[in-house]
Amino acid sequence: MAVKIRLQRFGKKKQPFYRIVVADSREPRDGKYIESVGWYNPIPEPMQVEIKEDRVIHWLKRGAIPTDTVKALLRRKGIWLKWSLIKQGKDESFIQSEYEKWFQLQVDREKREKERKERRRARKKEKGKESAEQGEAPSQEG
């Protein structure tokens, strides 16, 4: 039996909501599944993802193959890092320390991105004020 970890679509038109499920690859996308291991909501900013880490690793150990999208979500949550370290035969304390380093890097990256967005917004606001002032200046002179 070819087992995959994939998305199962729910929600209304133009408002998708996905369950992350373990399913036989021969079943239809929204058909029968073996186990639900999480959910993914791409609509809000930032997107929301909830995954049962222990169950995903259990199924990966049993040979389940994640789809590209699910693999990207696992990477985003750090589960794929843990899985790759488990495959390399690293001990639990090493895996935990590596995960903590990775998590801190993610927090720092998010902080930098937020600061960059704020700087861009401020720059854009200043340019808008300058262009408005330049647009008003010629009309006052003439």
Short mmCIF file of C-alpha atoms in Angstrom, two decimals:
data_model
loop_
_atom_site.label_atom_id
_atom_site.label_comp_id
_atom_site.label_asym_id
_atom_site.label_seq_id
_atom_site.Cartn_x
_atom_site.Cartn_y
_atom_site.Cartn_z
CA MET A 1 0.00 0.00 0.00
CA ALA A 2 1.50 3.35 -1.11
CA VAL A 3 0.87 5.76 1.75
CA LYS A 4 1.12 9.52 1.33
CA ILE A 5 0.81 12.46 3.67
CA ARG A 6 -1.25 14.97 1.74
CA LEU A 7 -3.83 17.74 1.90
CA GLN A 8 -7.57 17.13 1.89
CA ARG A 9 -9.56 20.21 0.85
CA PHE A 10 -12.44 21.61 2.86
CA GLY A 11 -14.08 25.02 2.96
CA LYS A 12 -16.14 27.11 0.60
CA LYS A 13 -15.37 28.42 -2.86
CA LYS A 14 -12.38 30.78 -2.77
CA GLN A 15 -11.91 29.99 0.95
CA PRO A 16 -9.92 26.77 1.17
CA PHE A 17 -9.16 24.99 4.41
CA TYR A 18 -7.11 21.80 4.38
CA ARG A 19 -6.71 18.79 6.62
CA ILE A 20 -3.32 17.13 6.55
CA VAL A 21 -4.07 13.43 6.27
CA VAL A 22 -2.30 10.11 5.86
CA ALA A 23 -4.01 8.29 2.99
CA ASP A 24 -3.55 5.52 0.48
CA SER A 25 -2.32 7.23 -2.69
CA ARG A 26 -4.91 5.37 -4.77
CA GLU A 27 -7.82 6.99 -2.92
CA PRO A 28 -9.36 10.25 -4.24
CA ARG A 29 -8.12 13.56 -2.83
CA ASP A 30 -11.18 14.12 -0.65
CA GLY A 31 -11.89 10.44 -0.12
CA LYS A 32 -11.16 7.97 2.63
CA TYR A 33 -8.04 8.47 4.74
CA ILE A 34 -6.16 6.51 7.39
CA GLU A 35 -5.48 9.27 9.93
CA SER A 36 -5.77 13.04 10.21
CA VAL A 37 -2.47 14.51 11.45
CA GLY A 38 -3.19 18.24 11.30
CA TRP A 39 -4.73 21.16 9.43
CA TYR A 40 -3.66 24.12 7.29
CA ASN A 41 -5.49 27.42 6.71
CA PRO A 42 -3.81 29.53 3.98
CA ILE A 43 -6.27 32.46 4.12
CA PRO A 44 -5.26 34.50 7.23
CA GLU A 45 -2.04 36.49 7.35
CA PRO A 46 0.13 34.77 8.56
CA MET A 47 -1.20 31.39 7.51
CA GLN A 48 -2.16 28.93 10.24
CA VAL A 49 -0.72 25.42 10.45
CA GLU A 50 -1.24 22.84 13.17
CA ILE A 51 0.51 19.46 12.89
CA LYS A 52 0.73 16.48 15.27
CA GLU A 53 4.49 16.09 15.17
CA ASP A 54 4.70 12.67 16.82
CA ARG A 55 2.13 11.14 14.44
CA VAL A 56 3.80 12.59 11.34
CA ILE A 57 7.18 11.18 12.40
CA HIS A 58 5.50 7.84 13.14
CA TRP A 59 4.10 7.69 9.59
CA LEU A 60 7.38 8.86 8.04
CA LYS A 61 9.13 6.00 9.85
CA ARG A 62 6.58 3.59 8.36
CA GLY A 63 7.37 4.83 4.83
CA ALA A 64 4.71 7.47 4.16
CA ILE A 65 5.78 9.99 1.52
CA PRO A 66 4.70 13.64 1.94
CA THR A 67 3.52 15.62 -1.08
CA ASP A 68 5.53 18.72 -2.04
CA THR A 69 3.12 21.10 -0.29
CA VAL A 70 3.02 19.05 2.90
CA LYS A 71 6.81 18.75 2.82
CA ALA A 72 7.05 22.56 2.64
CA LEU A 73 4.70 22.86 5.63
CA LEU A 74 6.77 20.31 7.58
CA ARG A 75 9.91 22.33 6.81
CA ARG A 76 8.21 25.51 7.97
CA LYS A 77 7.33 23.89 11.32
CA GLY A 78 10.78 22.28 11.78
CA ILE A 79 9.47 18.72 11.65
CA TRP A 80 11.42 17.92 8.49
CA LEU A 81 14.67 18.96 10.26
CA LYS A 82 13.89 16.58 13.13
CA TRP A 83 13.05 13.80 10.66
CA SER A 84 16.32 14.24 8.74
CA LEU A 85 18.30 14.13 12.01
CA ILE A 86 16.42 10.99 13.10
CA LYS A 87 17.28 9.35 9.77
CA GLN A 88 20.95 10.20 10.36
CA GLY A 89 20.79 8.37 13.69
CA LYS A 90 21.39 11.38 15.95
CA ASP A 91 20.46 11.14 19.63
CA GLU A 92 17.48 12.95 21.15
CA SER A 93 19.50 15.63 22.99
CA PHE A 94 21.36 16.60 19.79
CA ILE A 95 18.10 16.76 17.85
CA GLN A 96 16.54 18.99 20.52
CA SER A 97 19.52 21.38 20.57
CA GLU A 98 19.52 21.64 16.75
CA TYR A 99 15.77 22.29 16.76
CA GLU A 100 16.18 25.07 19.34
CA LYS A 101 18.91 26.70 17.20
CA TRP A 102 16.68 26.43 14.13
CA PHE A 103 13.70 27.86 16.02
CA GLN A 104 15.73 30.85 17.23
CA LEU A 105 16.87 31.51 13.65
CA GLN A 106 13.23 31.47 12.52
CA VAL A 107 12.23 33.95 15.23
CA ASP A 108 15.10 36.27 14.23
CA ARG A 109 14.16 35.99 10.55
CA GLU A 110 10.52 36.88 11.25
CA LYS A 111 11.63 39.85 13.32
CA ARG A 112 13.90 41.12 10.50
CA GLU A 113 11.10 40.70 7.94
CA LYS A 114 8.67 42.65 10.13
CA GLU A 115 11.20 45.47 10.58
CA ARG A 116 11.88 45.54 6.84
CA LYS A 117 8.15 45.82 6.09
CA GLU A 118 7.81 48.70 8.55
CA ARG A 119 10.77 50.53 6.97
CA ARG A 120 9.26 50.07 3.51
CA ARG A 121 5.89 51.38 4.70
CA ALA A 122 7.54 54.43 6.27
CA ARG A 123 9.58 55.09 3.11
CA LYS A 124 6.48 54.77 0.95
CA LYS A 125 4.57 57.15 3.22
CA GLU A 126 7.40 59.73 3.00
CA LYS A 127 7.47 59.47 -0.80
CA GLY A 128 3.71 59.99 -0.88
CA LYS A 129 4.03 63.14 1.22
CA GLU A 130 6.89 64.46 -0.93
CA SER A 131 5.01 63.87 -4.17
CA ALA A 132 1.90 65.52 -2.70
CA GLU A 133 3.96 68.56 -1.65
CA GLN A 134 5.59 68.77 -5.09
CA GLY A 135 2.19 68.49 -6.73
CA GLU A 136 0.82 71.34 -4.59
CA ALA A 137 3.83 73.65 -5.01
CA PRO A 138 3.44 74.32 -8.78
CA SER A 139 -0.29 75.01 -8.41
CA GLN A 140 0.37 77.64 -5.73
CA GLU A 141 3.01 79.41 -7.84
CA GLY A 142 0.88 79.62 -10.98
#
